[in-house]
mmCIF file of C-alpha atoms in Angstrom:
data_model
loop_
_atom_site.group_PDB
_atom_site.id
_atom_site.type_symbol
_atom_site.label_atom_id
_atom_site.label_comp_id
_atom_site.label_asym_id
_atom_site.label_seq_id
_atom_site.Cartn_x
_atom_site.Cartn_y
_atom_site.Cartn_z
ATOM 1 C CA MET A 1180 36.991 53.237 -16.965
ATOM 2 C CA LYS A 1181 35.245 56.191 -15.747
ATOM 3 C CA ASP A 1182 38.571 57.902 -15.666
ATOM 4 C CA ARG A 1183 39.416 57.017 -18.992
ATOM 5 C CA LEU A 1184 35.964 58.430 -20.135
ATOM 6 C CA LYS A 1185 36.592 61.688 -18.161
ATOM 7 C CA ASP A 1186 40.033 61.940 -19.279
ATOM 8 C CA PHE A 1187 38.920 61.541 -23.057
ATOM 9 C CA VAL A 1188 36.224 64.314 -22.368
ATOM 10 C CA GLN A 1189 38.422 66.732 -21.128
ATOM 11 C CA ALA A 1190 40.813 66.203 -23.752
ATOM 12 C CA HIS A 1191 38.411 66.481 -26.556
ATOM 13 C CA ARG A 1192 36.091 69.454 -25.006
ATOM 14 C CA GLU A 1193 36.661 71.930 -27.704
ATOM 15 C CA GLU A 1194 35.571 69.561 -30.251
ATOM 16 C CA PHE A 1195 32.123 68.935 -28.230
ATOM 17 C CA ASP A 1196 31.631 72.729 -28.275
ATOM 18 C CA SER A 1197 32.679 73.222 -31.864
ATOM 19 C CA PHE A 1198 29.479 71.544 -33.187
ATOM 20 C CA ALA A 1199 26.241 73.440 -32.495
ATOM 21 C CA PRO A 1200 23.000 72.160 -33.631
ATOM 22 C CA ARG A 1201 21.503 74.116 -36.861
ATOM 23 C CA PRO A 1202 18.919 76.560 -35.629
ATOM 24 C CA ASP A 1203 16.148 74.865 -37.469
ATOM 25 C CA LEU A 1204 16.503 71.194 -35.900
ATOM 26 C CA TRP A 1205 14.156 71.791 -33.279
ATOM 27 C CA GLN A 1206 11.431 72.795 -35.813
ATOM 28 C CA ASP A 1207 11.987 69.832 -37.718
ATOM 29 C CA ILE A 1208 11.759 67.445 -34.935
ATOM 30 C CA ALA A 1209 8.353 69.237 -33.975
ATOM 31 C CA ALA A 1210 7.081 68.991 -37.600
ATOM 32 C CA GLU A 1211 7.580 65.130 -37.536
ATOM 33 C CA LEU A 1212 5.875 64.585 -34.108
ATOM 34 C CA GLN A 1213 2.756 66.213 -35.563
ATOM 35 C CA GLN A 1214 2.760 64.291 -38.818
ATOM 36 C CA GLU A 1215 2.903 60.923 -36.522
ATOM 37 C CA GLU A 1216 0.004 62.277 -34.177
ATOM 38 C CA LYS A 1217 -1.894 62.963 -37.564
ATOM 39 C CA LYS A 1218 -1.656 59.502 -38.717
ATOM 40 C CA PRO A 1219 -4.710 57.204 -37.735
ATOM 41 C CA VAL A 1220 -4.063 54.987 -34.862
ATOM 42 C CA ILE A 1221 -4.840 51.295 -35.917
ATOM 43 C CA PRO A 1222 -5.729 49.414 -32.696
ATOM 44 C CA ILE A 1223 -3.002 46.237 -32.590
ATOM 45 C CA GLU A 1224 -4.368 43.311 -30.457
ATOM 46 C CA THR A 1225 -2.101 42.500 -27.630
ATOM 47 C CA GLU A 1226 -0.249 39.563 -28.271
ATOM 48 C CA GLN A 1227 -0.052 37.193 -25.285
ATOM 49 C CA GLU A 1228 3.777 36.734 -24.587
ATOM 50 C CA ALA A 1229 4.351 33.203 -25.130
ATOM 51 C CA LYS A 1230 5.744 31.365 -21.879
ATOM 52 C CA VAL A 1231 9.062 30.499 -21.823
ATOM 53 C CA ILE A 1232 10.365 27.373 -19.908
ATOM 54 C CA SER A 1233 13.614 27.151 -19.028
ATOM 55 C CA ILE A 1234 15.099 24.035 -18.126
ATOM 56 C CA ASN A 1235 18.380 23.454 -16.607
ATOM 57 C CA TRP A 1236 20.440 20.382 -16.810
ATOM 58 C CA HIS A 1237 19.180 19.419 -13.189
ATOM 59 C CA THR A 1238 15.434 19.114 -14.026
ATOM 60 C CA ALA A 1239 16.681 17.642 -17.725
ATOM 61 C CA TRP A 1240 18.202 14.574 -15.919
ATOM 62 C CA ARG A 1241 15.184 14.034 -13.663
ATOM 63 C CA TYR A 1242 12.770 14.094 -16.645
ATOM 64 C CA ALA A 1243 15.368 11.648 -18.123
ATOM 65 C CA ALA A 1244 15.169 9.172 -15.295
ATOM 66 C CA ALA A 1245 11.710 9.575 -15.266
ATOM 67 C CA VAL A 1246 11.079 8.336 -18.785
ATOM 68 C CA ALA A 1247 13.873 5.514 -18.127
ATOM 69 C CA LEU A 1248 11.992 4.512 -15.170
ATOM 70 C CA LEU A 1249 8.802 4.148 -17.074
ATOM 71 C CA VAL A 1250 10.499 2.158 -19.953
ATOM 72 C CA MET A 1251 11.851 -0.233 -17.534
ATOM 73 C CA VAL A 1252 8.294 -0.787 -15.713
ATOM 74 C CA ALA A 1253 6.658 -1.336 -18.941
ATOM 75 C CA PHE A 1254 9.653 -3.895 -19.926
ATOM 76 C CA SER A 1255 9.202 -5.513 -16.822
ATOM 77 C CA ALA A 1256 5.454 -5.993 -17.062
ATOM 78 C CA ARG A 1257 5.679 -7.204 -20.406
ATOM 79 C CA TYR A 1258 8.303 -9.809 -19.493
ATOM 80 C CA TYR A 1259 6.249 -10.998 -16.508
ATOM 81 C CA MET A 1260 3.354 -11.251 -18.487
ATOM 82 C CA ASN A 1261 5.368 -13.494 -21.148
ATOM 83 C CA THR A 1262 6.726 -15.410 -18.188
ATOM 84 C CA GLN A 1263 3.131 -16.229 -17.051
ATOM 85 C CA GLY A 1264 2.116 -17.435 -20.542
ATOM 86 C CA ALA A 1265 5.295 -19.812 -20.519
ATOM 87 C CA SER A 1266 4.454 -21.602 -17.391
ATOM 88 C CA GLU A 1267 0.921 -22.019 -18.126
ATOM 89 C CA ALA A 1268 1.548 -23.582 -21.318
ATOM 90 C CA VAL A 1269 4.434 -26.038 -19.435
ATOM 91 C CA ALA A 1270 1.628 -26.528 -16.775
ATOM 92 C CA THR A 1271 -0.785 -27.781 -19.290
ATOM 93 C CA THR A 1272 1.704 -30.213 -20.711
ATOM 94 C CA GLN A 1273 2.308 -31.809 -17.509
ATOM 95 C CA PRO A 1274 -0.608 -33.928 -17.104
ATOM 96 C CA VAL A 1275 0.833 -36.795 -19.413
ATOM 97 C CA PRO A 1276 0.851 -39.948 -17.304
ATOM 98 C CA LEU A 1277 4.167 -41.036 -16.157
ATOM 99 C CA ASP A 1278 3.594 -44.487 -17.505
ATOM 100 C CA LYS A 1279 4.012 -43.169 -21.134
ATOM 101 C CA ILE A 1280 7.274 -41.323 -20.305
ATOM 102 C CA ALA A 1281 8.950 -43.723 -18.179
ATOM 103 C CA PRO A 1282 7.005 -47.325 -18.344
ATOM 104 C CA GLU A 1283 9.875 -48.596 -16.043
ATOM 105 C CA LEU A 1284 8.915 -46.398 -13.131
ATOM 106 C CA ARG A 1285 5.913 -48.668 -12.258
ATOM 107 C CA GLN A 1286 7.958 -51.501 -11.709
ATOM 108 C CA ILE A 1287 10.837 -49.894 -9.596
ATOM 109 C CA GLU A 1288 8.328 -48.095 -7.552
ATOM 110 C CA THR A 1289 6.211 -51.392 -6.724
ATOM 111 C CA LYS A 1290 9.239 -53.526 -6.133
ATOM 112 C CA TYR A 1291 10.951 -50.921 -3.621
ATOM 113 C CA VAL A 1292 7.736 -49.464 -1.989
ATOM 114 C CA ARG A 1293 6.768 -53.208 -1.069
ATOM 115 C CA VAL A 1294 9.892 -53.491 0.743
ATOM 116 C CA ILE A 1295 10.266 -50.114 2.264
ATOM 117 C CA GLU A 1296 6.271 -50.701 3.385
ATOM 118 C CA LYS A 1297 7.576 -54.196 5.041
ATOM 119 C CA LYS A 1298 10.480 -52.619 6.599
ATOM 120 C CA LYS A 1299 8.368 -50.000 8.258
ATOM 121 C CA SER A 1300 5.691 -52.585 9.770
ATOM 122 C CA GLU A 1301 8.690 -54.394 11.406
ATOM 123 C CA LEU A 1302 9.798 -51.120 12.907
ATOM 124 C CA LYS A 1303 6.109 -50.450 14.350
ATOM 125 C CA ALA A 1304 6.095 -53.774 15.400
ATOM 126 C CA MET A 1305 9.364 -53.450 17.526
ATOM 127 C CA GLY A 1306 7.875 -50.441 19.116
ATOM 128 C CA ALA A 1307 9.875 -47.745 17.087
ATOM 129 C CA GLY A 1308 7.568 -44.181 15.660
ATOM 130 C CA GLN A 1309 7.021 -43.362 12.612
ATOM 131 C CA VAL A 1310 9.729 -42.955 10.270
ATOM 132 C CA ARG A 1311 10.067 -39.788 8.123
ATOM 133 C CA PHE A 1312 12.382 -39.243 4.975
ATOM 134 C CA ALA A 1313 11.519 -35.593 4.152
ATOM 135 C CA GLU A 1314 14.835 -34.927 2.452
ATOM 136 C CA LEU A 1315 14.438 -38.059 0.674
ATOM 137 C CA ASP A 1316 10.938 -37.573 -0.397
ATOM 138 C CA SER A 1317 11.590 -34.264 -1.594
ATOM 139 C CA ALA A 1318 14.566 -35.256 -3.507
ATOM 140 C CA TYR A 1319 12.462 -38.174 -5.029
ATOM 141 C CA ASN A 1320 9.507 -35.646 -6.059
ATOM 142 C CA GLU A 1321 12.068 -33.469 -7.694
ATOM 143 C CA LEU A 1322 13.454 -36.367 -9.747
ATOM 144 C CA LYS A 1323 9.947 -37.046 -10.761
ATOM 145 C CA LYS A 1324 9.098 -33.611 -11.879
ATOM 146 C CA GLU A 1325 12.385 -33.849 -13.806
ATOM 147 C CA LEU A 1326 11.227 -36.874 -15.900
ATOM 148 C CA TYR A 1327 8.646 -34.500 -17.786
ATOM 149 C CA THR A 1328 11.634 -32.356 -19.098
ATOM 150 C CA THR A 1329 14.627 -34.110 -19.090
ATOM 151 C CA PRO A 1330 15.650 -36.220 -22.320
ATOM 152 C CA ASN A 1331 17.973 -38.810 -20.555
ATOM 153 C CA LYS A 1332 15.304 -40.720 -18.475
ATOM 154 C CA GLU A 1333 17.961 -43.752 -17.909
ATOM 155 C CA VAL A 1334 19.865 -41.601 -15.507
ATOM 156 C CA LEU A 1335 17.012 -40.007 -13.725
ATOM 157 C CA LEU A 1336 15.393 -43.684 -13.536
ATOM 158 C CA GLN A 1337 18.511 -44.772 -11.615
ATOM 159 C CA ALA A 1338 18.673 -41.735 -9.352
ATOM 160 C CA MET A 1339 15.075 -42.462 -8.007
ATOM 161 C CA SER A 1340 16.448 -45.868 -7.668
ATOM 162 C CA ASP A 1341 18.903 -45.283 -5.737
ATOM 163 C CA ASN A 1342 16.850 -42.758 -3.278
ATOM 164 C CA LEU A 1343 14.331 -45.835 -2.773
ATOM 165 C CA LYS A 1344 17.491 -48.010 -1.821
ATOM 166 C CA MET A 1345 18.821 -45.399 0.458
ATOM 167 C CA ARG A 1346 15.236 -45.496 2.366
ATOM 168 C CA ILE A 1347 15.461 -49.444 2.760
ATOM 169 C CA ALA A 1348 19.001 -49.098 3.731
ATOM 170 C CA LEU A 1349 17.927 -46.503 6.525
ATOM 171 C CA LEU A 1350 15.558 -48.615 7.809
ATOM 172 C CA ASN A 1351 17.785 -51.661 7.956
ATOM 173 C CA GLN A 1352 20.041 -49.609 9.812
ATOM 174 C CA GLN A 1353 17.165 -48.645 12.440
ATOM 175 C CA LEU A 1354 15.769 -52.343 12.642
ATOM 176 C CA GLU A 1355 19.600 -53.205 13.451
ATOM 177 C CA VAL A 1356 19.869 -50.766 16.226
ATOM 178 C CA LEU A 1357 16.477 -51.781 17.671
ATOM 179 C CA GLU A 1358 17.353 -55.460 17.521
ATOM 180 C CA ASN A 1359 20.583 -54.549 19.426
ATOM 181 C CA ARG A 1360 19.042 -52.636 22.083
ATOM 182 C CA SER A 1361 16.431 -55.338 22.741
ATOM 183 C CA ASN A 1362 19.602 -58.173 22.741
ATOM 184 C CA VAL A 1363 21.479 -56.282 25.336
ATOM 185 C CA LYS A 1364 18.568 -55.368 27.487
ATOM 186 C CA ALA A 1365 16.997 -58.895 27.650
ATOM 187 C CA PRO A 1366 19.804 -60.697 29.517
ATOM 188 C CA ALA A 1367 19.753 -57.809 32.137
ATOM 189 C CA ARG A 1368 16.261 -58.389 33.179
ATOM 190 C CA HIS A 1369 16.639 -62.274 33.914
ATOM 191 C CA GLU A 1370 20.290 -61.943 35.208
ATOM 192 C CA THR A 1371 20.780 -63.221 38.653
ATOM 193 C CA THR A 1372 23.857 -62.321 40.981
ATOM 194 C CA ASN A 1373 25.210 -64.737 43.336
ATOM 195 C CA ILE A 1374 26.583 -63.386 46.547
#
């Protein structure tokens, strides 16, 4: 590029020299400068420059992510507060007695609980330890809780009845096992051997 400019200047050298400034040009320039000096100078308040904040895409995405995070936290808090109110509302409606929801439940429980207690006392008399039905108990309690919310009570009552029947069946099996052991051991003690 410098070579092209240099070549152009050398090619047109004569044209540059042919134009000479007029003789009074410098006098006109000096007169204009003196007129500008004579004008009253009004002090201009210095304006403060506006601060320019340049944001590139990287920082813009950061700000957008921060705003999105704040919005998500706000909605999560609102959802959590709404679900807390709903669970409290359900809790206030649950104290309705089971007798009003399913009056047959009391009959089923009294019928089977009597048999279960009788079987447990027989097991104790035979020297067996305390029988625990952790899984059956938790399932029974879950079924009881579902009675409050399920419209089909008959199916749940049948499931609860089956749960109690399973307990009785397990107790009967344990009684049979203990009776078989005692029958097998008893003849062995009194047996005599002939030589």
